[in-house]
Amino acid sequence: MFAGLVVLVIVFSLLSKSFLTFSNIFQILQQVAVVGILSIGQAFVIITAGIDMSQGSVIDLVGIATGLLLAHHYPIWISVVAGLLIGVATGLVNGLLITLAKIPPFIATLGTMSIDAGIALIIPNGQPVFGIPQSVYNFGNGGVLKIIPNIALLMIVLAVVFHFVLSKTKFGRYTYAVGSNPLAARLSGMRVNRHIIFVYILSGVLSAVGGIVMLAWVNSAMPDMGTNYQLNSIAAVVIGGASLFGGEGTVWGSMIGALLMAVLANGSQLVGISSYWQSVLLGIVVVLAVFIDGFRRRAADSNA
């Protein structure tokens, strides 16, 4: 996928003189930030052989709740903590539904997606929220030396932290173990259900961070601003090499997948490709990634 990303950059650079300008690179990094943050949490979930369909609606609800608090002049830290707690609550409900109620992850998170999306519409009566403090907007649209956006820098810091967690800690090893063989993990003494709950809470918290980042970026909150973002995060993780069967995947692979999607969308727009065809191209990339994963697994099974 990294080679594919390099090829895309070269092709769009040849087709458009505007592609490799500082302003466009800054814009690409802004565009990738939210999906990149979501894909970190989604990577942990998919490695456990699960899926989190509620990420987009968490963005909706956190954006509305945090935006309303900020618009009513509550301190920024209180507004941010309130948004993070919504992410914790959604992740906890997802984890309990999957582990205790034995509901399949897709159905459980689809249910919480609908609940959060409905509440996000009910609270503001379907209306957008404005009046966000200027300091929040400045953070969402500022950058380090006008090269790296603040929100992209936050994504990179989170990616570094959770790459370390996934690759160097017991929590990360347990995540792979649960996705590879949950029965063996349980027999070895792991508290599998508790770990799955923690993984979904992590996904909920990172989704909340994504909602706060989007709020700062667009300077407003809309009840549907997170629509389809969960699909983008799933696509990024799969493109980045994770297996939907569980047990495989990395944080950096997910980052590459998210960046590839952002480059594809931005470059296609610059060269005049319709947004409809952009969706077609993205779908082809995702299907190819899943096909390659399945082919690789079948080849490994036949060799074994």
mmCIF file of C-alpha atoms in Angstrom:
data_model
loop_
_atom_site.group_PDB
_atom_site.id
_atom_site.type_symbol
_atom_site.label_atom_id
_atom_site.label_comp_id
_atom_site.label_asym_id
_atom_site.label_seq_id
_atom_site.Cartn_x
_atom_site.Cartn_y
_atom_site.Cartn_z
ATOM 1 C CA MET A 1 0.000 0.000 0.000
ATOM 2 C CA PHE A 2 2.924 2.341 0.626
ATOM 3 C CA ALA A 3 4.114 1.683 -2.923
ATOM 4 C CA GLY A 4 0.598 2.434 -4.153
ATOM 5 C CA LEU A 5 0.626 5.707 -2.219
ATOM 6 C CA VAL A 6 3.950 6.696 -3.807
ATOM 7 C CA VAL A 7 2.592 5.903 -7.282
ATOM 8 C CA LEU A 8 -0.505 8.035 -6.645
ATOM 9 C CA VAL A 9 1.632 10.969 -5.497
ATOM 10 C CA ILE A 10 3.815 10.725 -8.623
ATOM 11 C CA VAL A 11 0.829 10.438 -10.981
ATOM 12 C CA PHE A 12 -1.085 13.368 -9.487
ATOM 13 C CA SER A 13 2.095 15.454 -9.367
ATOM 14 C CA LEU A 14 2.507 14.960 -13.132
ATOM 15 C CA LEU A 15 -1.159 15.629 -13.866
ATOM 16 C CA SER A 16 -1.540 18.745 -11.698
ATOM 17 C CA LYS A 17 0.985 21.445 -10.895
ATOM 18 C CA SER A 18 -1.042 22.351 -7.798
ATOM 19 C CA PHE A 19 -0.737 18.935 -6.179
ATOM 20 C CA LEU A 20 2.680 19.279 -4.506
ATOM 21 C CA THR A 21 2.247 22.877 -3.375
ATOM 22 C CA PHE A 22 2.563 23.637 0.343
ATOM 23 C CA SER A 23 -1.044 24.796 0.549
ATOM 24 C CA ASN A 24 -2.372 21.587 -1.011
ATOM 25 C CA ILE A 25 -0.206 19.334 1.150
ATOM 26 C CA PHE A 26 -1.460 21.255 4.186
ATOM 27 C CA GLN A 27 -5.021 20.646 2.990
ATOM 28 C CA ILE A 28 -4.430 16.913 2.464
ATOM 29 C CA LEU A 29 -3.060 16.573 6.001
ATOM 30 C CA GLN A 30 -6.115 18.393 7.364
ATOM 31 C CA GLN A 31 -8.420 16.093 5.413
ATOM 32 C CA VAL A 32 -6.710 12.929 6.649
ATOM 33 C CA ALA A 33 -6.654 13.885 10.356
ATOM 34 C CA VAL A 34 -10.156 12.792 11.395
ATOM 35 C CA VAL A 35 -10.134 9.535 9.425
ATOM 36 C CA GLY A 36 -6.619 8.817 10.665
ATOM 37 C CA ILE A 37 -7.626 9.233 14.310
ATOM 38 C CA LEU A 38 -10.703 7.042 13.818
ATOM 39 C CA SER A 39 -8.687 4.373 12.036
ATOM 40 C CA ILE A 40 -6.433 3.929 15.070
ATOM 41 C CA GLY A 41 -9.392 2.837 17.186
ATOM 42 C CA GLN A 42 -10.896 0.867 14.309
ATOM 43 C CA ALA A 43 -7.588 -0.984 13.860
ATOM 44 C CA PHE A 44 -7.687 -2.270 17.448
ATOM 45 C CA VAL A 45 -11.304 -3.370 16.961
ATOM 46 C CA ILE A 46 -10.698 -5.114 13.627
ATOM 47 C CA ILE A 47 -7.610 -6.895 14.965
ATOM 48 C CA THR A 48 -9.913 -8.478 17.587
ATOM 49 C CA ALA A 49 -12.118 -9.662 14.666
ATOM 50 C CA GLY A 50 -14.743 -7.020 15.470
ATOM 51 C CA ILE A 51 -16.037 -3.891 13.756
ATOM 52 C CA ASP A 52 -17.230 -0.520 15.031
ATOM 53 C CA MET A 53 -20.053 0.998 12.966
ATOM 54 C CA SER A 54 -20.818 3.655 15.589
ATOM 55 C CA GLN A 55 -17.777 5.880 15.014
ATOM 56 C CA GLY A 56 -19.534 8.294 12.656
ATOM 57 C CA SER A 57 -22.482 8.847 14.986
ATOM 58 C CA VAL A 58 -20.115 9.395 17.923
ATOM 59 C CA ILE A 59 -18.626 12.235 15.872
ATOM 60 C CA ASP A 60 -22.164 13.612 15.408
ATOM 61 C CA LEU A 61 -23.139 13.441 19.073
ATOM 62 C CA VAL A 62 -19.794 14.598 20.472
ATOM 63 C CA GLY A 63 -19.686 17.479 18.000
ATOM 64 C CA ILE A 64 -23.190 18.653 18.960
ATOM 65 C CA ALA A 65 -22.681 18.226 22.723
ATOM 66 C CA THR A 66 -19.229 19.813 22.811
ATOM 67 C CA GLY A 67 -20.308 22.558 20.423
ATOM 68 C CA LEU A 68 -23.330 23.483 22.553
ATOM 69 C CA LEU A 69 -21.232 23.643 25.705
ATOM 70 C CA LEU A 70 -18.666 25.851 23.991
ATOM 71 C CA ALA A 71 -21.366 28.055 22.481
ATOM 72 C CA HIS A 72 -22.815 28.552 25.979
ATOM 73 C CA HIS A 73 -19.374 29.659 27.219
ATOM 74 C CA TYR A 74 -18.469 26.614 29.282
ATOM 75 C CA PRO A 75 -14.701 26.218 29.754
ATOM 76 C CA ILE A 76 -13.002 24.416 26.897
ATOM 77 C CA TRP A 77 -11.653 21.653 29.141
ATOM 78 C CA ILE A 78 -15.110 20.877 30.540
ATOM 79 C CA SER A 79 -16.582 20.765 27.026
ATOM 80 C CA VAL A 80 -13.810 18.465 25.810
ATOM 81 C CA VAL A 81 -14.097 16.117 28.807
ATOM 82 C CA ALA A 82 -17.877 15.913 28.284
ATOM 83 C CA GLY A 83 -17.299 14.911 24.663
ATOM 84 C CA LEU A 84 -14.743 12.263 25.649
ATOM 85 C CA LEU A 85 -17.164 10.811 28.206
ATOM 86 C CA ILE A 86 -19.743 10.340 25.442
ATOM 87 C CA GLY A 87 -17.140 8.311 23.576
ATOM 88 C CA VAL A 88 -16.423 6.249 26.697
ATOM 89 C CA ALA A 89 -20.138 5.589 27.247
ATOM 90 C CA THR A 90 -20.734 4.504 23.651
ATOM 91 C CA GLY A 91 -17.698 2.225 23.645
ATOM 92 C CA LEU A 92 -18.727 0.703 26.968
ATOM 93 C CA VAL A 93 -22.242 -0.021 25.702
ATOM 94 C CA ASN A 94 -20.804 -1.573 22.539
ATOM 95 C CA GLY A 95 -18.460 -3.780 24.545
ATOM 96 C CA LEU A 96 -21.177 -4.943 26.947
ATOM 97 C CA LEU A 97 -23.610 -5.717 24.135
ATOM 98 C CA ILE A 98 -20.964 -7.819 22.381
ATOM 99 C CA THR A 99 -19.542 -9.648 25.409
ATOM 100 C CA LEU A 100 -22.503 -10.031 27.765
ATOM 101 C CA ALA A 101 -25.513 -9.938 25.437
ATOM 102 C CA LYS A 102 -23.586 -11.933 22.798
ATOM 103 C CA ILE A 103 -24.765 -9.655 19.994
ATOM 104 C CA PRO A 104 -22.530 -9.729 16.884
ATOM 105 C CA PRO A 105 -20.278 -6.640 16.716
ATOM 106 C CA PHE A 106 -21.792 -5.397 13.458
ATOM 107 C CA ILE A 107 -25.346 -5.456 14.838
ATOM 108 C CA ALA A 108 -24.417 -4.098 18.286
ATOM 109 C CA THR A 109 -22.492 -1.126 16.923
ATOM 110 C CA LEU A 110 -25.123 -0.544 14.224
ATOM 111 C CA GLY A 111 -27.647 -0.150 17.048
ATOM 112 C CA THR A 112 -25.552 2.345 18.998
ATOM 113 C CA MET A 113 -24.860 4.160 15.722
ATOM 114 C CA SER A 114 -28.587 4.718 15.278
ATOM 115 C CA ILE A 115 -29.058 5.748 18.931
ATOM 116 C CA ASP A 116 -26.231 8.305 18.914
ATOM 117 C CA ALA A 117 -27.270 9.672 15.528
ATOM 118 C CA GLY A 118 -30.853 10.096 16.760
ATOM 119 C CA ILE A 119 -29.781 11.900 19.946
ATOM 120 C CA ALA A 120 -27.514 14.157 17.881
ATOM 121 C CA LEU A 121 -30.598 15.214 15.904
ATOM 122 C CA ILE A 122 -32.920 15.526 18.903
ATOM 123 C CA ILE A 123 -30.725 17.768 21.075
ATOM 124 C CA PRO A 124 -30.405 20.691 18.592
ATOM 125 C CA ASN A 125 -33.712 19.877 16.853
ATOM 126 C CA GLY A 126 -31.795 19.014 13.692
ATOM 127 C CA GLN A 127 -30.106 22.429 13.516
ATOM 128 C CA PRO A 128 -26.343 23.136 13.291
ATOM 129 C CA VAL A 129 -24.520 24.661 16.249
ATOM 130 C CA PHE A 130 -22.475 27.842 15.801
ATOM 131 C CA GLY A 131 -20.710 30.226 18.164
ATOM 132 C CA ILE A 132 -17.546 28.165 18.680
ATOM 133 C CA PRO A 133 -14.756 30.176 20.379
ATOM 134 C CA GLN A 134 -12.115 31.658 18.104
ATOM 135 C CA SER A 135 -9.341 29.871 19.997
ATOM 136 C CA VAL A 136 -10.858 26.499 19.121
ATOM 137 C CA TYR A 137 -11.094 27.474 15.461
ATOM 138 C CA ASN A 138 -7.499 28.727 15.517
ATOM 139 C CA PHE A 139 -6.333 25.349 16.796
ATOM 140 C CA GLY A 140 -8.335 23.450 14.187
ATOM 141 C CA ASN A 141 -7.004 25.504 11.295
ATOM 142 C CA GLY A 142 -3.536 26.453 12.525
ATOM 143 C CA GLY A 143 -0.315 24.593 12.012
ATOM 144 C CA VAL A 144 3.326 24.273 12.932
ATOM 145 C CA LEU A 145 5.260 26.716 10.717
ATOM 146 C CA LYS A 146 2.238 26.585 8.387
ATOM 147 C CA ILE A 147 3.477 23.182 7.177
ATOM 148 C CA ILE A 148 1.879 20.573 9.456
ATOM 149 C CA PRO A 149 -1.689 21.266 10.641
ATOM 150 C CA ASN A 150 -2.253 21.052 14.387
ATOM 151 C CA ILE A 151 -4.931 18.405 13.918
ATOM 152 C CA ALA A 152 -2.593 16.295 11.752
ATOM 153 C CA LEU A 153 0.131 16.641 14.396
ATOM 154 C CA LEU A 154 -2.360 15.381 16.991
ATOM 155 C CA MET A 155 -3.098 12.400 14.726
ATOM 156 C CA ILE A 156 0.619 11.631 14.417
ATOM 157 C CA VAL A 157 1.142 11.804 18.198
ATOM 158 C CA LEU A 158 -1.797 9.447 18.770
ATOM 159 C CA ALA A 159 -0.479 7.099 16.077
ATOM 160 C CA VAL A 160 2.962 6.969 17.728
ATOM 161 C CA VAL A 161 1.453 6.314 21.165
ATOM 162 C CA PHE A 162 -0.904 3.561 20.026
ATOM 163 C CA HIS A 163 1.670 1.986 17.734
ATOM 164 C CA PHE A 164 3.767 1.532 20.858
ATOM 165 C CA VAL A 165 0.749 0.182 22.764
ATOM 166 C CA LEU A 166 -0.116 -2.299 20.013
ATOM 167 C CA SER A 167 3.412 -3.506 19.283
ATOM 168 C CA LYS A 168 5.238 -3.253 22.608
ATOM 169 C CA THR A 169 2.770 -3.778 25.464
ATOM 170 C CA LYS A 170 0.767 -6.604 26.969
ATOM 171 C CA PHE A 171 -2.450 -4.870 25.906
ATOM 172 C CA GLY A 172 -1.298 -5.042 22.292
ATOM 173 C CA ARG A 173 -0.304 -8.709 22.508
ATOM 174 C CA TYR A 174 -3.667 -9.519 24.056
ATOM 175 C CA THR A 175 -5.409 -7.663 21.213
ATOM 176 C CA TYR A 176 -3.724 -9.856 18.619
ATOM 177 C CA ALA A 177 -4.364 -12.983 20.699
ATOM 178 C CA VAL A 178 -8.090 -12.294 20.995
ATOM 179 C CA GLY A 179 -8.383 -11.778 17.246
ATOM 180 C CA SER A 180 -6.290 -14.796 16.328
ATOM 181 C CA ASN A 181 -7.905 -17.365 18.616
ATOM 182 C CA PRO A 182 -10.255 -16.164 21.378
ATOM 183 C CA LEU A 183 -10.718 -19.672 22.789
ATOM 184 C CA ALA A 184 -6.973 -20.235 23.137
ATOM 185 C CA ALA A 185 -6.626 -16.771 24.663
ATOM 186 C CA ARG A 186 -9.317 -17.580 27.230
ATOM 187 C CA LEU A 187 -7.768 -20.957 28.070
ATOM 188 C CA SER A 188 -4.392 -19.280 28.586
ATOM 189 C CA GLY A 189 -5.892 -17.150 31.340
ATOM 190 C CA MET A 190 -6.768 -13.978 29.476
ATOM 191 C CA ARG A 191 -9.929 -12.121 30.481
ATOM 192 C CA VAL A 192 -11.145 -11.918 26.904
ATOM 193 C CA ASN A 193 -14.462 -10.169 27.535
ATOM 194 C CA ARG A 194 -12.858 -7.441 29.614
ATOM 195 C CA HIS A 195 -10.242 -6.867 26.936
ATOM 196 C CA ILE A 196 -12.874 -6.578 24.199
ATOM 197 C CA ILE A 197 -14.764 -4.011 26.298
ATOM 198 C CA PHE A 198 -11.587 -1.949 26.716
ATOM 199 C CA VAL A 199 -10.913 -2.098 22.963
ATOM 200 C CA TYR A 200 -14.378 -0.737 22.149
ATOM 201 C CA ILE A 201 -14.002 1.975 24.793
ATOM 202 C CA LEU A 202 -10.721 2.931 23.118
ATOM 203 C CA SER A 203 -12.484 3.148 19.769
ATOM 204 C CA GLY A 204 -15.227 5.283 21.341
ATOM 205 C CA VAL A 205 -12.741 7.682 22.920
ATOM 206 C CA LEU A 206 -10.776 8.106 19.685
ATOM 207 C CA SER A 207 -14.056 8.667 17.832
ATOM 208 C CA ALA A 208 -14.843 11.408 20.347
ATOM 209 C CA VAL A 209 -11.421 12.941 19.705
ATOM 210 C CA GLY A 210 -12.250 12.834 16.002
ATOM 211 C CA GLY A 211 -15.534 14.637 16.665
ATOM 212 C CA ILE A 212 -13.805 17.382 18.664
ATOM 213 C CA VAL A 213 -11.147 17.759 15.968
ATOM 214 C CA MET A 214 -13.808 18.100 13.266
ATOM 215 C CA LEU A 215 -15.673 20.651 15.379
ATOM 216 C CA ALA A 216 -12.506 22.751 15.624
ATOM 217 C CA TRP A 217 -11.735 22.315 11.939
ATOM 218 C CA VAL A 218 -15.118 23.349 10.479
ATOM 219 C CA ASN A 219 -15.939 25.830 13.293
ATOM 220 C CA SER A 220 -19.446 24.449 13.739
ATOM 221 C CA ALA A 221 -21.282 21.265 14.637
ATOM 222 C CA MET A 222 -23.855 19.587 12.409
ATOM 223 C CA PRO A 223 -25.958 16.579 13.423
ATOM 224 C CA ASP A 224 -24.761 14.586 10.412
ATOM 225 C CA MET A 225 -21.155 15.725 10.063
ATOM 226 C CA GLY A 226 -19.807 12.237 10.850
ATOM 227 C CA THR A 227 -21.879 10.424 8.215
ATOM 228 C CA ASN A 228 -19.914 7.582 6.565
ATOM 229 C CA TYR A 229 -16.734 8.330 8.515
ATOM 230 C CA GLN A 230 -16.905 4.869 10.070
ATOM 231 C CA LEU A 231 -16.853 3.396 6.561
ATOM 232 C CA ASN A 232 -13.801 5.497 5.714
ATOM 233 C CA SER A 233 -11.982 4.322 8.837
ATOM 234 C CA ILE A 234 -12.803 0.676 8.069
ATOM 235 C CA ALA A 235 -11.557 1.175 4.508
ATOM 236 C CA ALA A 236 -8.338 2.785 5.776
ATOM 237 C CA VAL A 237 -7.626 -0.112 8.144
ATOM 238 C CA VAL A 238 -8.348 -2.750 5.495
ATOM 239 C CA ILE A 239 -6.305 -0.928 2.829
ATOM 240 C CA GLY A 240 -3.512 -0.682 5.403
ATOM 241 C CA GLY A 241 -3.232 -4.461 5.604
ATOM 242 C CA ALA A 242 -5.505 -5.475 8.497
ATOM 243 C CA SER A 243 -7.550 -8.637 8.130
ATOM 244 C CA LEU A 244 -11.300 -8.602 8.705
ATOM 245 C CA PHE A 245 -10.845 -12.109 10.111
ATOM 246 C CA GLY A 246 -8.835 -10.657 13.006
ATOM 247 C CA GLY A 247 -5.331 -11.154 14.329
ATOM 248 C CA GLU A 248 -3.563 -8.934 11.789
ATOM 249 C CA GLY A 249 -3.057 -5.203 11.336
ATOM 250 C CA THR A 250 -0.920 -2.264 12.407
ATOM 251 C CA VAL A 251 -1.475 1.352 13.337
ATOM 252 C CA TRP A 252 1.005 2.614 10.729
ATOM 253 C CA GLY A 253 -0.644 0.521 8.036
ATOM 254 C CA SER A 254 -3.941 2.174 8.917
ATOM 255 C CA MET A 255 -2.287 5.600 8.698
ATOM 256 C CA ILE A 256 -1.005 4.769 5.208
ATOM 257 C CA GLY A 257 -4.479 3.591 4.228
ATOM 258 C CA ALA A 258 -6.053 6.834 5.480
ATOM 259 C CA LEU A 259 -3.420 8.933 3.688
ATOM 260 C CA LEU A 260 -3.876 6.972 0.463
ATOM 261 C CA MET A 261 -7.609 7.700 0.567
ATOM 262 C CA ALA A 262 -7.013 11.407 1.202
ATOM 263 C CA VAL A 263 -4.477 11.647 -1.643
ATOM 264 C CA LEU A 264 -6.857 9.808 -3.978
ATOM 265 C CA ALA A 265 -9.736 12.163 -3.156
ATOM 266 C CA ASN A 266 -7.634 15.338 -3.330
ATOM 267 C CA GLY A 267 -5.746 14.414 -6.494
ATOM 268 C CA SER A 268 -8.906 13.263 -8.265
ATOM 269 C CA GLN A 269 -10.527 16.589 -7.493
ATOM 270 C CA LEU A 270 -7.531 18.552 -8.807
ATOM 271 C CA VAL A 271 -7.484 16.680 -12.122
ATOM 272 C CA GLY A 272 -11.236 17.097 -12.569
ATOM 273 C CA ILE A 273 -12.482 13.590 -11.791
ATOM 274 C CA SER A 274 -16.108 13.620 -10.644
ATOM 275 C CA SER A 275 -16.805 12.887 -6.976
ATOM 276 C CA TYR A 276 -19.011 10.027 -8.173
ATOM 277 C CA TRP A 277 -16.040 8.381 -9.848
ATOM 278 C CA GLN A 278 -13.936 9.022 -6.753
ATOM 279 C CA SER A 279 -16.338 6.800 -4.810
ATOM 280 C CA VAL A 280 -16.016 4.137 -7.504
ATOM 281 C CA LEU A 281 -12.212 4.265 -7.348
ATOM 282 C CA LEU A 282 -12.207 4.028 -3.558
ATOM 283 C CA GLY A 283 -14.562 1.058 -3.685
ATOM 284 C CA ILE A 284 -12.273 -0.710 -6.149
ATOM 285 C CA VAL A 285 -9.269 -0.110 -3.887
ATOM 286 C CA VAL A 286 -11.103 -1.520 -0.846
ATOM 287 C CA VAL A 287 -12.341 -4.601 -2.747
ATOM 288 C CA LEU A 288 -8.829 -5.248 -4.057
ATOM 289 C CA ALA A 289 -7.382 -4.959 -0.542
ATOM 290 C CA VAL A 290 -9.902 -7.473 0.836
ATOM 291 C CA PHE A 291 -9.341 -9.792 -2.143
ATOM 292 C CA ILE A 292 -5.570 -9.703 -1.639
ATOM 293 C CA ASP A 293 -6.033 -10.477 2.061
ATOM 294 C CA GLY A 294 -8.282 -13.455 1.268
ATOM 295 C CA PHE A 295 -5.931 -14.720 -1.435
ATOM 296 C CA ARG A 296 -2.954 -14.460 0.895
ATOM 297 C CA ARG A 297 -4.791 -16.360 3.616
ATOM 298 C CA ARG A 298 -5.826 -19.145 1.236
ATOM 299 C CA ALA A 299 -2.254 -19.436 0.000
ATOM 300 C CA ALA A 300 -0.966 -19.638 3.589
ATOM 301 C CA ASP A 301 -3.547 -22.332 4.453
ATOM 302 C CA SER A 302 -2.652 -24.421 1.408
ATOM 303 C CA ASN A 303 1.066 -24.209 2.219
ATOM 304 C CA ALA A 304 0.379 -25.256 5.803
#
